[in-house]
Coordinates of N, CA, C and O in Angstrom, one line a residue:
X1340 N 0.8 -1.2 0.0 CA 0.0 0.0 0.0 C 0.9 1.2 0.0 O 1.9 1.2 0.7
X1341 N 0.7 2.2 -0.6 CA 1.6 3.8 -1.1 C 0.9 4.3 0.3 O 0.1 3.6 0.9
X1342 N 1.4 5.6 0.6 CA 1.2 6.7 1.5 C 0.2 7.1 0.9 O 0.0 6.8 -0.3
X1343 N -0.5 7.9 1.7 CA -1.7 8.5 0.8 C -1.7 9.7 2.5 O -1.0 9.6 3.5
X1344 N -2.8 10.5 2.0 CA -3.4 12.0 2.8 C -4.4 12.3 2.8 O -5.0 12.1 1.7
X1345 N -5.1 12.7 3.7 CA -6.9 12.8 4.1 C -7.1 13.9 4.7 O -6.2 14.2 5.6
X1346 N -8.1 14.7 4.4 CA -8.4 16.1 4.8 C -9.7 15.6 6.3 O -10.6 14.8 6.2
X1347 N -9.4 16.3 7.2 CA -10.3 15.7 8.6 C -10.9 17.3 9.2 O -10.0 18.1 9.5
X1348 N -11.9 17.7 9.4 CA -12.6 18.8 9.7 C -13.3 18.2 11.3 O -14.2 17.5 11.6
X1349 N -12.3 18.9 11.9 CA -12.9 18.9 13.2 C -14.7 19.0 13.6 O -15.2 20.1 13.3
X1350 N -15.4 18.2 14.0 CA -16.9 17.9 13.9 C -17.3 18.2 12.7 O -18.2 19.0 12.4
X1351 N -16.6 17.4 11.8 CA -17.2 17.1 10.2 C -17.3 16.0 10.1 O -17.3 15.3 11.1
X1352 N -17.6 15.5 9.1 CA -17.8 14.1 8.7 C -16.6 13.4 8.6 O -15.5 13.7 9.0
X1353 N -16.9 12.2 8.0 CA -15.5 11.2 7.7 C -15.2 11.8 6.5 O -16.0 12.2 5.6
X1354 N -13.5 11.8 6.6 CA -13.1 12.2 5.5 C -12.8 10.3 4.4 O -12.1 9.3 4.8
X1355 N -13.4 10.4 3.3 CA -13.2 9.7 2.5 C -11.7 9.8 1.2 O -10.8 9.0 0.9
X1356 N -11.8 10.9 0.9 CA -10.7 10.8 -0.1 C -9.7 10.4 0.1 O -9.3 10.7 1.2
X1357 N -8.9 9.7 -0.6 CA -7.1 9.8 -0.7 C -6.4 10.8 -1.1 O -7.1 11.5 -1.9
X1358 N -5.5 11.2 -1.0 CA -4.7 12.2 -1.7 C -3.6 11.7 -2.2 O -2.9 11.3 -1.2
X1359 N -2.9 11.6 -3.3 CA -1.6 10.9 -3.7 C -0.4 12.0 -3.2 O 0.8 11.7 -3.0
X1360 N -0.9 13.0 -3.0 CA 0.5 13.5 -2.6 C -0.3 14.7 -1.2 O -1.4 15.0 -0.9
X1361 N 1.2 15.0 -0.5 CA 0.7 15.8 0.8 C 0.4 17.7 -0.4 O -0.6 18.4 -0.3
X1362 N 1.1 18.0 -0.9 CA 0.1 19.3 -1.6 C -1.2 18.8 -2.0 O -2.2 19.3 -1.4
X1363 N -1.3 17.9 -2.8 CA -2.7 17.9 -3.4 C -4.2 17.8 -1.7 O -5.3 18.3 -1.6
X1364 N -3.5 17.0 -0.7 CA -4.2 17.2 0.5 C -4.3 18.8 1.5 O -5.1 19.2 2.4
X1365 N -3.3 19.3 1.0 CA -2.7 20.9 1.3 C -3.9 21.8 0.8 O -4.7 22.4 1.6
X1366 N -4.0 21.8 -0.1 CA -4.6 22.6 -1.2 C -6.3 21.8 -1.1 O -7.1 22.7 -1.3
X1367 N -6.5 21.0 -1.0 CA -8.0 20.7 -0.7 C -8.0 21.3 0.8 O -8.8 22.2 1.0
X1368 N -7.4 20.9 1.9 CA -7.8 21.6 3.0 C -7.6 23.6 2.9 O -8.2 24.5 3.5
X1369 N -6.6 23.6 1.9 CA -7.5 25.2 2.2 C -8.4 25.2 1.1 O -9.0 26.3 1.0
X1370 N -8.7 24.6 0.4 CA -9.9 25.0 -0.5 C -11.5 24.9 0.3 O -12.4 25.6 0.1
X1371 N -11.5 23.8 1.1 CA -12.5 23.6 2.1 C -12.9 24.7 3.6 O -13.9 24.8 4.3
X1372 N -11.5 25.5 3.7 CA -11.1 26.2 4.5 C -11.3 27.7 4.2 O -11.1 28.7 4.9
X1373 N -11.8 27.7 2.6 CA -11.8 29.0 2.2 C -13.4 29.1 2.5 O -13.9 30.2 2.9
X1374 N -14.0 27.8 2.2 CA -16.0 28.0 2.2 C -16.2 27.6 3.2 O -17.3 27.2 3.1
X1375 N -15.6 27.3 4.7 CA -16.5 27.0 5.8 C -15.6 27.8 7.0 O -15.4 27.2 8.1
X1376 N -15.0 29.6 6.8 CA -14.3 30.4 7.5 C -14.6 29.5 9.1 O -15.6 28.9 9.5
X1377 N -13.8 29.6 9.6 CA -13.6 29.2 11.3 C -13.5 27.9 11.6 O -13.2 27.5 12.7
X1378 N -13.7 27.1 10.5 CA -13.5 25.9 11.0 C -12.1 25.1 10.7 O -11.9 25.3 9.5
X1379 N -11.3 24.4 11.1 CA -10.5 23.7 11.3 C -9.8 22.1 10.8 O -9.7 21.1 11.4
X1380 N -9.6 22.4 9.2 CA -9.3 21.6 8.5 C -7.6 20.8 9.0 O -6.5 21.4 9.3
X1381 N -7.9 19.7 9.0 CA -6.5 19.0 9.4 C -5.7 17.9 8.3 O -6.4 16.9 8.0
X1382 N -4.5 17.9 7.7 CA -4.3 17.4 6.7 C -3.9 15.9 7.8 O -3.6 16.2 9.0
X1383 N -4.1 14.8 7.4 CA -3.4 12.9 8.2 C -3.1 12.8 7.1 O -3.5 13.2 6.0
X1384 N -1.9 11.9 7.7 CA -1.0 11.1 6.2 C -1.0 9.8 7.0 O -0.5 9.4 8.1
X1385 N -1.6 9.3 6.3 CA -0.9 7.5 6.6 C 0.0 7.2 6.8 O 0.7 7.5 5.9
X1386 N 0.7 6.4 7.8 CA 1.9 5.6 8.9 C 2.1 4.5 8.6 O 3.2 4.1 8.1
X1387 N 0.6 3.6 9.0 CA 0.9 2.3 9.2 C -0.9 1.7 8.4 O -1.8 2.4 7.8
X1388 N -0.7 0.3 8.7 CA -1.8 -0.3 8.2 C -1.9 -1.9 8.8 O -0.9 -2.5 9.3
X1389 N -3.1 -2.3 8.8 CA -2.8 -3.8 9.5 C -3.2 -4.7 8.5 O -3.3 -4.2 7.3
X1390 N -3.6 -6.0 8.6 CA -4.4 -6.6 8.0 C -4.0 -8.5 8.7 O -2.9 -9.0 8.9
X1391 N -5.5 -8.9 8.8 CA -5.3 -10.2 9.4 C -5.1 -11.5 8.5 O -5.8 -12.3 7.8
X1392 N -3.7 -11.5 9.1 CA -3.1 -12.6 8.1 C -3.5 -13.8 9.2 O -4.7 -14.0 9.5
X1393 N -2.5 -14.6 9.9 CA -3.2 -14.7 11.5 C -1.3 -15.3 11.8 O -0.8 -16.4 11.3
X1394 N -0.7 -14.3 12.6 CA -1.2 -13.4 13.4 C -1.3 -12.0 12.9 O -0.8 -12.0 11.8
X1395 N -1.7 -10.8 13.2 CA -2.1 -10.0 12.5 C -0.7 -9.5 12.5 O 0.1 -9.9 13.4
X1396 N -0.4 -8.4 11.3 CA 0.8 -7.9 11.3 C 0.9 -6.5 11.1 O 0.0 -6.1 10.3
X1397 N 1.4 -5.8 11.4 CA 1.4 -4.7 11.3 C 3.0 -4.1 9.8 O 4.2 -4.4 9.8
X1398 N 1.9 -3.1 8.7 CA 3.2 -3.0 7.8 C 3.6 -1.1 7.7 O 2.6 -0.3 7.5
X1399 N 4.5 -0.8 7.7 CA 4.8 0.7 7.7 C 4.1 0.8 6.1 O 3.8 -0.2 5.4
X1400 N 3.9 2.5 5.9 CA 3.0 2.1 4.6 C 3.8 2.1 3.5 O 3.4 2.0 2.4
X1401 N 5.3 2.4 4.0 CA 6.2 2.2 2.7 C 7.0 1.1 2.5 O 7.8 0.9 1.6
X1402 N 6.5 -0.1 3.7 CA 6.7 -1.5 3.2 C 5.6 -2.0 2.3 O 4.4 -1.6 2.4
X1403 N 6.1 -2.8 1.4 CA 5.2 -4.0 0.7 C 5.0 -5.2 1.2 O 6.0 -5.9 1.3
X1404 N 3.9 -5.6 1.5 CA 3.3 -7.0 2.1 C 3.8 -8.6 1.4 O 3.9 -9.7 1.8
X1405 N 3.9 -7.9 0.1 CA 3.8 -9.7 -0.6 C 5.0 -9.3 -1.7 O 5.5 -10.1 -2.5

């Protein structure tokens, strides 16, 4: 799995998109930031990821699994 970035608005909804790169998540949080003045857009970048193989494993997101 690649790195990816998510725009998270403090008592907003779930943020769904990916972002391939940290500008393109930049630039959506201020574009979101420009139409809803005072609220508090937050850019997350993906770390880690799990998945149950058994036992479960945990992979950094710039390792490859297989």
């Amino acid at each position: 799995m690649e790195k990816f970035w998510m725009v998270w608005c403090e008592n907003g909804g779930t943020p769904t998109a990916q972002h391939q790169s940290l500008r393109s998540a930049e630039t959506e949080a201020a574009r979101l930031a420009r139409i809803a003045p005072g609220k508090n857009f937050v850019v997350l970048e993906s770390v880690k990821f799990c998945t149950i193989d058994d036992p479960i494993h945990w992979y950094d997101t710039d390792e490859v699994p297989f």
